[in-house]
mmCIF file of C-alpha atoms in Angstrom:
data_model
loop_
_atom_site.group_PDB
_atom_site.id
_atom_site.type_symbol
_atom_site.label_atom_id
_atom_site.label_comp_id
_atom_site.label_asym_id
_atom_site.label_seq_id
_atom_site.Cartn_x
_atom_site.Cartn_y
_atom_site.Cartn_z
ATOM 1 C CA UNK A 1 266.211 75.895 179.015
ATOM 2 C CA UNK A 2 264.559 76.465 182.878
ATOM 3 C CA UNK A 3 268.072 77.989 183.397
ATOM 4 C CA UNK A 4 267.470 80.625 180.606
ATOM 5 C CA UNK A 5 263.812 82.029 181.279
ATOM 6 C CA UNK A 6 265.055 82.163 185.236
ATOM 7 C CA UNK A 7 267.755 84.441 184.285
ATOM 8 C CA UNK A 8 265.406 86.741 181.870
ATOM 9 C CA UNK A 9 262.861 86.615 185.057
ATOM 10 C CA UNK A 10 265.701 88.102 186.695
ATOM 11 C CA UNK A 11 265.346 84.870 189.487
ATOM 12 C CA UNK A 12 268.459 85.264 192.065
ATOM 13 C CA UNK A 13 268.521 81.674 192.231
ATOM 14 C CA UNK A 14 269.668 81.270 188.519
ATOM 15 C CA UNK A 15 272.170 83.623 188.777
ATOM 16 C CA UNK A 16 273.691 82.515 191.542
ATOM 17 C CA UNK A 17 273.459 78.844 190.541
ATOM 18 C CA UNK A 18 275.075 80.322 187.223
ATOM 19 C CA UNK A 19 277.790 82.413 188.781
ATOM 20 C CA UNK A 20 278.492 79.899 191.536
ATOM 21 C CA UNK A 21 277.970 76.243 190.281
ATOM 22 C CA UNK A 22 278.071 76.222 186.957
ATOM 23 C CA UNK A 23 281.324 78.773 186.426
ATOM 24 C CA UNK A 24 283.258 76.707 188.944
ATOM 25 C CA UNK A 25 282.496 73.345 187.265
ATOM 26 C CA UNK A 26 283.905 75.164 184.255
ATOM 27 C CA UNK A 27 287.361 76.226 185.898
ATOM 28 C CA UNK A 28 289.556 74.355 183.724
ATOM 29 C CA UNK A 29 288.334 76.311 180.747
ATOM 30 C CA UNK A 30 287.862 79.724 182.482
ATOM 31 C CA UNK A 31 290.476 81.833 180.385
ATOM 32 C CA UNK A 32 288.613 80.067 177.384
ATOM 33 C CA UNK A 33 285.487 81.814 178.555
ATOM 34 C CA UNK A 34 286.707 84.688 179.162
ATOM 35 C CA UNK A 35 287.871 85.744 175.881
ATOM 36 C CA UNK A 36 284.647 83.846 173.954
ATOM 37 C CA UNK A 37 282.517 86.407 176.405
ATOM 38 C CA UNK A 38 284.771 89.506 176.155
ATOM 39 C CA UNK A 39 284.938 89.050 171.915
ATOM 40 C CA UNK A 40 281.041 88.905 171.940
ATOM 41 C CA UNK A 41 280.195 91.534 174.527
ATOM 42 C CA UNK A 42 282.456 93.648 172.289
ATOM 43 C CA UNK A 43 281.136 92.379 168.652
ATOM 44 C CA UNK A 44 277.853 93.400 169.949
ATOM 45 C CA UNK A 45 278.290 96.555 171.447
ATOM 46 C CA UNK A 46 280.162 97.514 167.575
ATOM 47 C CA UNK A 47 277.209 96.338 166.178
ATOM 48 C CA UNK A 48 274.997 98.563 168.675
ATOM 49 C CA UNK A 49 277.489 101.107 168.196
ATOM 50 C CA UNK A 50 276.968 100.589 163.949
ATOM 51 C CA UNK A 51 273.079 100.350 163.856
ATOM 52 C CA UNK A 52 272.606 104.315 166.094
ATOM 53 C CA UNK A 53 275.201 105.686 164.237
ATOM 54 C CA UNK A 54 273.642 104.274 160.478
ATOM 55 C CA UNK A 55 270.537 106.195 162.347
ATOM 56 C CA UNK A 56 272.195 109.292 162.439
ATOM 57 C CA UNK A 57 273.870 109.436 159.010
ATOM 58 C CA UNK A 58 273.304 108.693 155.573
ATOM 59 C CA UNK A 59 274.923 105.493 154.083
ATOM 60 C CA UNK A 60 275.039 104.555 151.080
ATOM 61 C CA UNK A 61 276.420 102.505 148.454
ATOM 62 C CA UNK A 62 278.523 105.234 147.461
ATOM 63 C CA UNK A 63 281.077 105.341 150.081
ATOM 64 C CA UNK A 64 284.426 104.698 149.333
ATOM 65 C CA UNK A 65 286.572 101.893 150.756
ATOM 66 C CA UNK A 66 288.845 104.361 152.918
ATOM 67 C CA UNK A 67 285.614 105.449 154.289
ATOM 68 C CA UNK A 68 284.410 102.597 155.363
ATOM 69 C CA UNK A 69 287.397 101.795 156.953
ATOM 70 C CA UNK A 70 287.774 104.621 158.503
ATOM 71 C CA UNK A 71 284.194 104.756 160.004
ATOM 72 C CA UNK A 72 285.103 100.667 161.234
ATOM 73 C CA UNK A 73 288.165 101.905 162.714
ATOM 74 C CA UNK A 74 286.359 104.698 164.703
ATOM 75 C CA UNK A 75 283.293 102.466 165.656
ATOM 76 C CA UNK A 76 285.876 99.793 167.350
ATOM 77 C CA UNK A 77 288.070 102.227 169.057
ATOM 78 C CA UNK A 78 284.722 104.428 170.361
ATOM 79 C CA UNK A 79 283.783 101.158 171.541
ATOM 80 C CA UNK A 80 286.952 100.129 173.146
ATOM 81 C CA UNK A 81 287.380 103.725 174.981
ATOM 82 C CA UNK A 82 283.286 103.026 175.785
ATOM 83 C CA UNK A 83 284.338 100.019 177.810
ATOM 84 C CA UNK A 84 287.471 101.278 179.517
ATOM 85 C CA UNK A 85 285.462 103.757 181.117
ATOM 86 C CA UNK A 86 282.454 101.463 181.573
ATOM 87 C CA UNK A 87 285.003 99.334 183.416
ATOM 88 C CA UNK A 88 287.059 101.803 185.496
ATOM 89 C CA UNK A 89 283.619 103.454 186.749
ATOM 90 C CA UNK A 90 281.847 99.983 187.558
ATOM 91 C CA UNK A 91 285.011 98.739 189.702
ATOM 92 C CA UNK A 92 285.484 102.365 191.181
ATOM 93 C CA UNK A 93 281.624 102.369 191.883
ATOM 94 C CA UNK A 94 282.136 98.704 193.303
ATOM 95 C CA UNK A 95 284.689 100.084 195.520
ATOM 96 C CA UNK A 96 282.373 103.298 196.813
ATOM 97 C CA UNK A 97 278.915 101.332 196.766
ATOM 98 C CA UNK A 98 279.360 97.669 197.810
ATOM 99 C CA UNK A 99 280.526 96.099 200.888
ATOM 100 C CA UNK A 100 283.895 94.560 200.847
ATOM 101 C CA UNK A 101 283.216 91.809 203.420
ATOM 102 C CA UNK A 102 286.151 89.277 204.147
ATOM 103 C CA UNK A 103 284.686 86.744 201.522
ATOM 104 C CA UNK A 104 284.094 89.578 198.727
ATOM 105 C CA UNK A 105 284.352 88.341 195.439
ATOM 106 C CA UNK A 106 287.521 89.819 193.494
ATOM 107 C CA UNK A 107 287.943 92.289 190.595
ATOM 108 C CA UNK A 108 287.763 89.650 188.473
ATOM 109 C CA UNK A 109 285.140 87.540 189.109
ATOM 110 C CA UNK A 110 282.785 90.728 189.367
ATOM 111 C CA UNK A 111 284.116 91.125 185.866
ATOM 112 C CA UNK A 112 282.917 87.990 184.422
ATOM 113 C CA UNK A 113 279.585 88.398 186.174
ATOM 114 C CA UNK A 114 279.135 91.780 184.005
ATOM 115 C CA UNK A 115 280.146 90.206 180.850
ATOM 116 C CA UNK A 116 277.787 86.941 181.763
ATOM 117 C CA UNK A 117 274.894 88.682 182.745
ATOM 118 C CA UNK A 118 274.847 90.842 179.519
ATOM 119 C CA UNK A 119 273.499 88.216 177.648
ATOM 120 C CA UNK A 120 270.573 90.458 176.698
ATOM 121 C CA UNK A 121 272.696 92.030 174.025
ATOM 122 C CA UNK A 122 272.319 88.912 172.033
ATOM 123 C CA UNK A 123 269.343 90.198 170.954
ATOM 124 C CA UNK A 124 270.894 92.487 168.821
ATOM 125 C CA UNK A 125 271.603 89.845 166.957
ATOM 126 C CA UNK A 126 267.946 89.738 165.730
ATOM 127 C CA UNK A 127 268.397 93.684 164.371
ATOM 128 C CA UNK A 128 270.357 92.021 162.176
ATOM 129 C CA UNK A 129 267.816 89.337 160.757
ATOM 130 C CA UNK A 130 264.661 91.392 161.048
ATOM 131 C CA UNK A 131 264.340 95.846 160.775
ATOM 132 C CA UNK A 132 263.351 96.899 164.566
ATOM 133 C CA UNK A 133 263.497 101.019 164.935
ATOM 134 C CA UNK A 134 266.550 102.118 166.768
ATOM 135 C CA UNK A 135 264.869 102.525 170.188
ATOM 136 C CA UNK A 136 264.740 98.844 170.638
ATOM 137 C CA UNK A 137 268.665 99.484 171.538
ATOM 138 C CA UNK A 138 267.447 101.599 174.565
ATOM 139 C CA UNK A 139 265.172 98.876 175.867
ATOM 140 C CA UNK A 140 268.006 95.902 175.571
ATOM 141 C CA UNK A 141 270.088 98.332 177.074
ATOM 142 C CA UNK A 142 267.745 98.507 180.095
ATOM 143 C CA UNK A 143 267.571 94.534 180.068
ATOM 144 C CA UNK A 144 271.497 94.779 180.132
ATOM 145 C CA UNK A 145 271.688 97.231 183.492
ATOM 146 C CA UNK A 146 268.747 94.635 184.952
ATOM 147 C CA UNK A 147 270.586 91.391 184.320
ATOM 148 C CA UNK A 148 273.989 93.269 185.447
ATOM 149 C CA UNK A 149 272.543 94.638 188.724
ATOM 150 C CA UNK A 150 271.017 91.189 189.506
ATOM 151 C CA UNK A 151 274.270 89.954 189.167
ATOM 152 C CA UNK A 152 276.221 91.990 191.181
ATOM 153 C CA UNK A 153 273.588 91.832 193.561
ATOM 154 C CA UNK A 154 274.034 87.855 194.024
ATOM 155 C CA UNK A 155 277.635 87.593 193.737
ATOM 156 C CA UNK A 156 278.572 90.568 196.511
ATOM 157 C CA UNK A 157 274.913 89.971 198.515
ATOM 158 C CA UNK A 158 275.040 93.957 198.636
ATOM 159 C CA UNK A 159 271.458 95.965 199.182
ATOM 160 C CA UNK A 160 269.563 96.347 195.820
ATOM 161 C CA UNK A 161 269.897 100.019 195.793
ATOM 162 C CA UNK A 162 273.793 99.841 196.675
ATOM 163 C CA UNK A 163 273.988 97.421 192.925
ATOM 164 C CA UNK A 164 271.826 99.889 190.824
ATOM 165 C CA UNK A 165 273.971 102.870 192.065
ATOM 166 C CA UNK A 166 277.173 100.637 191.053
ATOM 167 C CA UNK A 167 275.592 99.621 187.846
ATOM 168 C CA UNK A 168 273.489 102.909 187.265
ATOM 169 C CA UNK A 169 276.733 104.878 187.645
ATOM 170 C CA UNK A 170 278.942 102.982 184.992
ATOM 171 C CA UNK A 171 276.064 102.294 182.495
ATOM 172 C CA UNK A 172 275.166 106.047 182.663
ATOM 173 C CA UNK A 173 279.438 107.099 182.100
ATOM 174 C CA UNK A 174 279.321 104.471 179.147
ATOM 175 C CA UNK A 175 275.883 106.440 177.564
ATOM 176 C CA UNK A 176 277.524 109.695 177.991
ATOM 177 C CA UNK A 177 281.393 108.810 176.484
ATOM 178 C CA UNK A 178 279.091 107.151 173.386
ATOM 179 C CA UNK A 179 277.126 110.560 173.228
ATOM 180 C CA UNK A 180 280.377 112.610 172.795
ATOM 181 C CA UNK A 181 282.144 110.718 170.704
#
């Protein structure tokens, strides 16, 4: 539980104890990790993705099955094409921002520490229990870029600025692609 409010007070400590201590003990089951984090980061960014979009337009009782459907089917492949380039920008903006010093962490651990450290978005998950106004997204999105800097920050031991540009930059590409589509 001490490990949980030190990561929402954004602690470096916690993180890294996280990143570093914890995720190692846990190597065996890694790949199991992986895909639990990558299927819920993805659940609830649809869900994200449902609740501004039921903002915009009407729903109803009234649509028709193919409809809902196809809205689904648009919603998961927005959100698919919404990480892609969240992904390619962050590691691009990884490779312009951060130091690469001989001990850098890899593509893929930086990866897990982005999926990790969005545990913010589980908050969405009490949108779905309890009606909060649509702007609430914004601010857990703003908890999300926090946590993910932090992250990157204690895993690569960059400057704080160097992390928010990394982060700033793929968060902002991910805002925009959801925008236009």
């Amino acid at each position: 539980m001490l490990l949980i409010i030190d990561l929402i007070l954004h602690k470096p400590k916690a993180y890294r104890h996280l990143l570093y201590n914890m995720l190692k003990q846990e190597l065996a089951n890694l790949e199991g990790l992986w895909w639990k984090s990558t299927f819920g980061y993805l659940f609830l960014d649809a869900y994200r993705s449902l609740v501004l979009k039921s903002s915009k337009e009407e729903w109803g009782l009234s649509m028709s099955f193919s409809s809902l459907l196809w809205t689904c089917g648009k919603i998961l492949t927005d959100v698919f094409f919404e990480n892609f380039l969240f992904l390619c920008t962050f590691l691009l903006a990884t490779k312009i921002f951060l130091s690469r010093l001989p001990g850098a962490p890899r593509n893929k651990d930086l990866v897990l520490a982005i999926l990790i450290s969005s545990y913010f978005k589980i908050f969405l998950i009490a949108m779905m229990a309890w009606e909060f106004p649509s702007s609430v997204i914004f601010i857990i999105d703003l908890f999300v870029l926090s946590s993910n800097t932090m992250a990157v920050k204690v895993i690569t031991g960059s400057a704080m600025s160097r992390c928010i540009g990394a982060c700033l930059s793929a968060h902002a590409v991910k805002v925009l692609t959801s925008q236009m589509l």
